[in-house]
Amino acid sequence: MVNFRVVRSLARCVVVCALAAAPAIAAPPVLAGTAPLGYTFADGTDGFTAPTWLSANAGDPTRSTTQVAPGSGASLALPVNLTGGGFDQAGADKVIDNFNPVDLSPYRAVQFSVYAPMPNISADLVFNDPWDPPTGLRDLSVGWNTITYDIGPNSADFPNQDFSQAKELILRVVGRGVTYSGPIYFDAVQFIPTTSPVVRVLAPQPDDTLAVPQGQAFSLRAHVTASPGRTISGVAFQSAKQSGALTGDPATGDWTAPWDLWREGDGVATVAVTATDSTGVATTARATVLVQDSQLTVHIVQPAFDQQLGGRTQVVAQVHPDPRFGLPRVRLQTGRDSLPMELSAPDANGVATATARLETRSLPDGAASLKVAATDRAFTVFDVSDVLVQNHRPDWDVVRASGATFVAGHDPLRYVGWNEYELFTRTDQTNQHVQQTADGTVLAKGAVRTW
């Protein structure tokens, strides 16, 4: 099979994202919906306490009917003592089920109401054990405020978090430069159910680098939860080169399938997992990874990135063959043209040197990409170096007036009068996720793109 991989980043790139949809494939029903979850304080404090390690707490919370949210009959009154500090914290803690893990996957959001007696108070909801605050506090207006946090798989409030093992939550308030001693009121805490299946890809994780021995497959695994009142009828996966059904475990809600990475080929791959429920509603989650089964590597050492070339020049690359598949064939590609490169015998470190003479006068002046590709019995691997070709002197013309217009040589200028140009500074950028450019170049997570 022929596949593509690269180990070097480019300065000029266009990222290609190919995300495939996946058909649903029938499987045994699993994971029925979950009962409503919330706290209204109608009969008491619903088990909320005031942890002493939140320094602005001033006593245990109590049920109150003095100040309640609109439409409610009771609330939770939390005594606090805000002393004018920059970050005075108080909060009411709730152990959801005696510290037993609770799967919150069937819920898309959590919402609660909080009463602020004065300005400069903020609030949030923190999951605990382990400590997991949202990305930001919410500033409160004086009076009742309704706050909602997204806890779905693609949540911006809790990015990359898995709420299938939740144990504890804290309704937290923070005073900033506020002096106040008295109650803060909480009310109408509710988890809002999702109406679609919830899919979390557990393996692989986004941006993982994957490799398996030849003849083996990677174990694709996803946790799937149905919305309340529904069941999961099927889970399927699809990538660029294969698709299949996942098998479910009713006890855990995990679904698994073998994923043939060697069939996928080296390079960036995206796998999509789609779950369909008993009403036909489907949800898809994706993970983009770097597949790196080949041990063949290529690295261009000459010319260097952004080097100016003219006339005949030597192109040199270091090639480390994959011992399982013998010495590769190596070619130099420039646009549509290709020529073979001579490959030396590997040295004591197993590295061979590929060389070729390139006549740059066959290329147009300007930016050019030189690609050195090595192909063994299983893979094709390449590296790319961007260079500048300069074989001709640039044409220079003096701008002069010609009647009512300006001309450069004999060509009229497109713009007449004052022209303003903004000079900008390009800075190096660190790649946040594994990506692949239009020419197949892999940009690994953490790779620095230089300008």
Coordinates of C-alpha atoms in Angstrom, one line a residue, residues 12-330:
R12 CA 3.0 28.2 3.8
C13 CA 0.2 25.8 4.3
V14 CA -3.5 25.2 3.7
V15 CA -5.1 22.9 6.3
V16 CA -7.4 20.3 4.8
C17 CA -10.0 18.8 7.1
A18 CA -11.8 15.8 5.9
L19 CA -14.5 14.7 8.3
A20 CA -16.5 11.7 7.2
A21 CA -20.1 11.0 8.3
A22 CA -20.9 7.5 9.5
P23 CA -23.9 5.3 9.0
A24 CA -25.6 3.7 11.9
I25 CA -25.3 -0.1 12.2
A26 CA -27.7 -2.1 14.4
A27 CA -26.5 -3.4 17.8
P28 CA -28.2 -4.7 20.9
P29 CA -30.1 -2.0 22.8
V30 CA -28.1 -0.6 25.8
L31 CA -28.3 2.2 28.3
A32 CA -31.8 3.4 28.8
G33 CA -32.4 7.0 29.8
T34 CA -31.8 8.5 33.2
A35 CA -34.3 10.0 35.7
P36 CA -34.5 13.8 36.3
L37 CA -31.7 15.1 38.5
G38 CA -32.0 18.4 40.5
Y39 CA -32.5 20.1 43.8
T40 CA -35.4 22.4 44.7
F41 CA -35.0 22.5 48.5
A42 CA -38.7 21.9 49.0
D43 CA -38.1 19.6 51.9
G44 CA -34.8 20.8 53.3
T45 CA -31.2 21.4 52.2
D46 CA -31.1 18.4 50.0
G47 CA -27.8 17.3 51.6
F48 CA -25.8 20.5 50.8
T49 CA -23.1 21.5 53.3
A50 CA -20.7 24.4 53.8
P51 CA -17.0 23.2 53.6
T52 CA -14.8 25.0 56.0
W53 CA -11.9 25.2 53.5
L54 CA -13.9 27.8 51.6
S55 CA -12.8 30.6 53.8
A56 CA -15.8 33.0 53.3
N57 CA -18.3 30.4 54.5
A58 CA -19.8 31.5 57.8
G59 CA -22.0 28.6 58.8
D60 CA -24.1 25.7 57.6
P61 CA -26.7 26.3 54.8
T62 CA -30.4 26.2 55.7
R63 CA -33.7 25.9 53.9
S64 CA -35.3 29.4 53.4
T65 CA -38.6 30.8 52.2
T66 CA -37.5 34.4 52.8
Q67 CA -35.9 34.8 49.4
V68 CA -36.8 32.4 46.6
A69 CA -36.4 32.3 42.8
P70 CA -39.4 33.2 40.7
G71 CA -41.8 30.2 40.7
S72 CA -40.1 28.5 43.6
G73 CA -41.3 27.9 47.1
A74 CA -38.0 27.5 48.9
S75 CA -34.3 28.1 48.5
L76 CA -30.9 27.3 50.1
A77 CA -29.5 30.1 52.3
L78 CA -25.7 30.0 52.6
P79 CA -24.2 32.3 55.3
V80 CA -21.1 34.1 54.0
N81 CA -18.6 36.6 55.4
L82 CA -17.0 38.6 52.5
T83 CA -14.2 40.7 53.9
G84 CA -13.3 42.9 51.0
G85 CA -10.6 40.7 49.6
G86 CA -9.8 40.2 46.0
F87 CA -11.1 36.6 45.8
D88 CA -13.3 35.8 48.8
Q89 CA -14.7 32.3 48.2
A90 CA -17.8 30.7 49.7
G91 CA -19.9 27.8 48.5
A92 CA -22.4 25.0 49.2
D93 CA -21.1 21.4 48.6
K94 CA -23.2 18.5 47.4
V95 CA -22.1 14.8 47.3
I96 CA -24.3 13.5 44.5
D97 CA -24.5 9.8 45.6
N98 CA -22.5 9.1 48.7
F99 CA -19.3 9.5 46.6
N100 CA -20.3 6.8 44.2
P101 CA -19.5 7.7 40.6
V102 CA -22.5 9.1 38.8
D103 CA -22.8 9.2 35.0
L104 CA -23.9 12.6 33.9
S105 CA -23.5 11.9 30.2
P106 CA -27.3 12.0 29.6
Y107 CA -27.4 15.7 30.6
R108 CA -26.3 18.5 28.3
A109 CA -26.2 21.3 30.9
V110 CA -26.6 22.2 34.5
Q111 CA -28.5 25.3 35.6
F112 CA -29.1 27.0 38.9
S113 CA -30.3 30.3 40.3
V114 CA -28.4 32.5 42.7
Y115 CA -29.4 35.7 44.6
A116 CA -26.7 38.4 44.9
P117 CA -27.4 41.1 47.6
M118 CA -24.9 43.6 46.2
P119 CA -22.6 44.1 43.1
N120 CA -19.1 42.6 42.5
I121 CA -20.1 39.1 43.3
S122 CA -19.6 36.2 40.9
A123 CA -20.7 32.6 40.9
D124 CA -20.0 29.3 39.2
L125 CA -20.5 25.5 39.6
V126 CA -17.4 23.5 40.3
F127 CA -17.2 19.7 40.1
N128 CA -15.0 18.2 42.9
D129 CA -13.1 15.0 43.5
P130 CA -11.1 15.9 41.5
W131 CA -11.4 19.7 41.5
D132 CA -12.8 20.8 38.1
P133 CA -14.0 24.5 37.8
P134 CA -15.4 25.9 34.6
T135 CA -13.5 28.2 32.3
G136 CA -14.9 31.3 33.9
L137 CA -17.0 32.7 36.7
R138 CA -20.3 34.5 35.9
D139 CA -20.7 38.1 37.2
L140 CA -24.0 38.5 39.0
S141 CA -26.5 41.4 39.0
V142 CA -28.1 42.4 42.2
G143 CA -31.1 40.1 42.7
W144 CA -31.8 36.7 41.2
N145 CA -29.6 35.4 38.4
T146 CA -30.0 32.2 36.3
I147 CA -26.7 30.5 35.4
T148 CA -26.2 27.7 32.9
Y149 CA -23.1 25.7 32.2
D150 CA -22.7 23.3 29.2
I151 CA -21.5 19.8 30.3
G152 CA -21.8 18.2 26.9
P153 CA -18.9 16.5 25.1
N154 CA -18.1 19.7 23.1
S155 CA -18.5 22.0 26.1
A156 CA -16.6 25.3 26.0
D157 CA -17.3 25.7 29.8
F158 CA -15.6 22.4 30.7
P159 CA -13.4 21.5 27.7
N160 CA -12.2 18.0 27.3
Q161 CA -13.9 16.8 30.4
D162 CA -15.7 13.5 31.0
F163 CA -18.7 13.6 33.3
S164 CA -19.3 9.9 33.4
Q165 CA -17.7 9.6 36.8
A166 CA -19.0 12.6 38.7
K167 CA -19.1 12.5 42.5
E168 CA -19.5 16.0 43.9
L169 CA -20.5 19.6 43.0
I170 CA -20.1 23.0 44.6
L171 CA -22.2 26.1 44.1
R172 CA -19.5 28.7 44.5
V173 CA -19.7 32.5 45.0
V174 CA -16.7 34.8 44.9
G175 CA -16.6 38.4 46.2
R176 CA -14.1 40.9 44.8
G177 CA -13.6 43.9 47.0
V178 CA -17.0 43.3 48.7
T179 CA -17.7 43.6 52.4
Y180 CA -20.9 41.7 53.3
S181 CA -22.0 39.4 56.1
G182 CA -25.3 37.5 55.5
P183 CA -26.9 34.9 53.3
I184 CA -26.4 34.1 49.6
Y185 CA -29.4 32.2 48.2
F186 CA -29.3 29.3 45.8
D187 CA -32.3 27.8 44.1
A188 CA -33.6 25.5 41.3
V189 CA -30.5 23.4 40.7
Q190 CA -31.3 21.2 37.7
F191 CA -29.5 19.0 35.2
I192 CA -31.0 19.5 31.8
P193 CA -31.3 16.2 29.8
T194 CA -30.0 15.9 26.3
T195 CA -32.4 14.9 23.5
S196 CA -29.6 13.2 21.4
P197 CA -27.2 10.3 22.1
V198 CA -24.0 11.4 23.9
V199 CA -20.8 10.0 22.3
R200 CA -17.4 10.4 23.8
V201 CA -14.4 8.8 22.0
L202 CA -12.3 7.3 24.7
A203 CA -9.6 5.8 22.5
P204 CA -7.9 7.3 20.6
Q205 CA -7.8 10.7 22.1
P206 CA -7.4 13.7 19.8
D207 CA -3.9 14.4 18.6
D208 CA -2.6 11.0 19.8
T209 CA 0.2 9.3 17.8
L210 CA -0.8 5.7 17.1
A211 CA 1.2 2.7 16.0
V212 CA 0.5 -1.0 16.2
P213 CA 2.5 -4.1 15.1
Q214 CA 1.9 -5.3 11.6
G215 CA -1.1 -7.7 11.6
Q216 CA -2.7 -6.1 14.6
A217 CA -5.5 -3.5 15.0
F218 CA -6.0 -0.6 17.3
S219 CA -8.9 -1.0 19.8
L220 CA -11.4 1.9 19.0
R221 CA -13.5 2.6 22.1
A222 CA -16.3 5.1 22.7
H223 CA -18.7 5.7 25.7
V224 CA -22.3 6.1 24.5
T225 CA -25.3 7.3 26.5
A226 CA -28.9 7.5 25.4
S227 CA -31.0 10.5 26.2
P228 CA -33.8 9.9 28.9
G229 CA -36.5 7.5 27.7
R230 CA -34.5 6.1 24.8
T231 CA -32.1 3.3 24.0
I232 CA -29.0 3.0 21.7
S233 CA -29.9 1.0 18.6
G234 CA -26.5 1.1 16.9
V235 CA -23.0 2.5 16.9
A236 CA -20.7 2.7 13.8
F237 CA -17.3 4.1 12.9
Q238 CA -16.0 5.5 9.6
S239 CA -12.6 6.8 8.5
A240 CA -11.2 7.7 5.1
K241 CA -10.6 4.1 4.2
Q242 CA -12.8 1.8 6.3
S243 CA -16.0 1.6 8.3
G244 CA -17.6 -0.9 10.6
A245 CA -19.9 -1.5 13.6
L246 CA -18.9 -1.2 17.3
T247 CA -20.0 -3.8 19.9
G248 CA -21.6 -2.5 23.1
D249 CA -21.1 -3.6 26.7
P250 CA -24.5 -3.0 28.5
A251 CA -22.8 -2.9 31.9
T252 CA -20.4 0.0 31.1
G253 CA -21.9 1.8 28.1
D254 CA -18.6 1.4 26.3
W255 CA -18.5 0.3 22.6
T256 CA -15.5 -1.1 20.9
A257 CA -14.3 -2.1 17.4
P258 CA -10.9 -3.1 15.8
W259 CA -9.5 -0.2 13.7
D260 CA -6.9 -1.4 11.1
L261 CA -4.3 1.4 11.2
W262 CA -2.1 -0.2 8.6
R263 CA -5.0 -0.1 6.1
E264 CA -5.4 3.6 7.0
G265 CA -1.8 4.4 6.2
D266 CA 0.6 6.7 7.9
G267 CA -0.3 10.3 8.3
V268 CA -3.2 12.3 9.7
A269 CA -6.4 10.2 10.1
T270 CA -9.9 11.2 11.4
V271 CA -12.2 8.6 12.8
A272 CA -15.9 9.4 13.3
V273 CA -18.1 7.4 15.7
T274 CA -21.9 7.7 15.2
A275 CA -24.5 6.5 17.7
T276 CA -28.2 6.2 16.7
D277 CA -31.0 5.9 19.3
S278 CA -34.3 4.2 19.2
T279 CA -36.0 7.2 17.6
G280 CA -33.5 7.5 14.8
V281 CA -31.7 10.5 16.2
A282 CA -27.9 10.3 15.7
T283 CA -24.8 11.9 17.2
T284 CA -21.3 11.9 15.8
A285 CA -18.0 12.4 17.6
R286 CA -14.6 12.6 16.0
A287 CA -11.0 12.2 16.9
T288 CA -8.1 13.3 14.6
V289 CA -4.8 11.5 15.2
L290 CA -1.4 10.9 13.7
V291 CA -0.8 7.3 12.5
Q292 CA 2.8 6.4 12.4
D293 CA 3.4 2.7 11.8
S294 CA 6.3 3.1 9.4
Q295 CA 9.8 3.4 10.8
L296 CA 11.0 4.9 7.5
T297 CA 12.0 8.6 7.9
V298 CA 13.2 11.3 5.5
H299 CA 14.8 14.6 6.4
I300 CA 16.1 17.2 3.9
V301 CA 19.4 18.7 5.1
Q302 CA 20.2 20.7 1.9
P303 CA 18.9 23.2 0.9
A304 CA 17.7 24.8 4.1
F305 CA 14.2 26.3 4.5
D306 CA 13.9 29.6 2.7
Q307 CA 17.3 29.3 1.1
Q308 CA 17.8 31.2 -2.2
L309 CA 18.8 28.9 -5.1
G310 CA 20.1 29.5 -8.6
G311 CA 21.6 27.4 -11.3
R312 CA 22.5 23.8 -10.5
T313 CA 22.2 22.9 -6.8
Q314 CA 22.7 19.8 -4.7
V315 CA 19.7 18.3 -2.8
V316 CA 20.7 16.1 0.1
A317 CA 18.4 14.1 2.4
Q318 CA 18.9 11.7 5.2
V319 CA 16.9 8.5 4.9
H320 CA 16.4 6.0 7.7
P321 CA 15.0 2.8 6.1
D322 CA 12.5 0.6 7.9
P323 CA 14.4 -2.6 8.4
R324 CA 11.2 -4.7 7.9
F325 CA 10.8 -3.5 4.3
G326 CA 14.3 -3.0 2.8
L327 CA 16.0 -0.1 1.2
P328 CA 13.5 2.4 -0.3
R329 CA 13.4 4.1 -3.7
V330 CA 14.0 7.8 -3.3

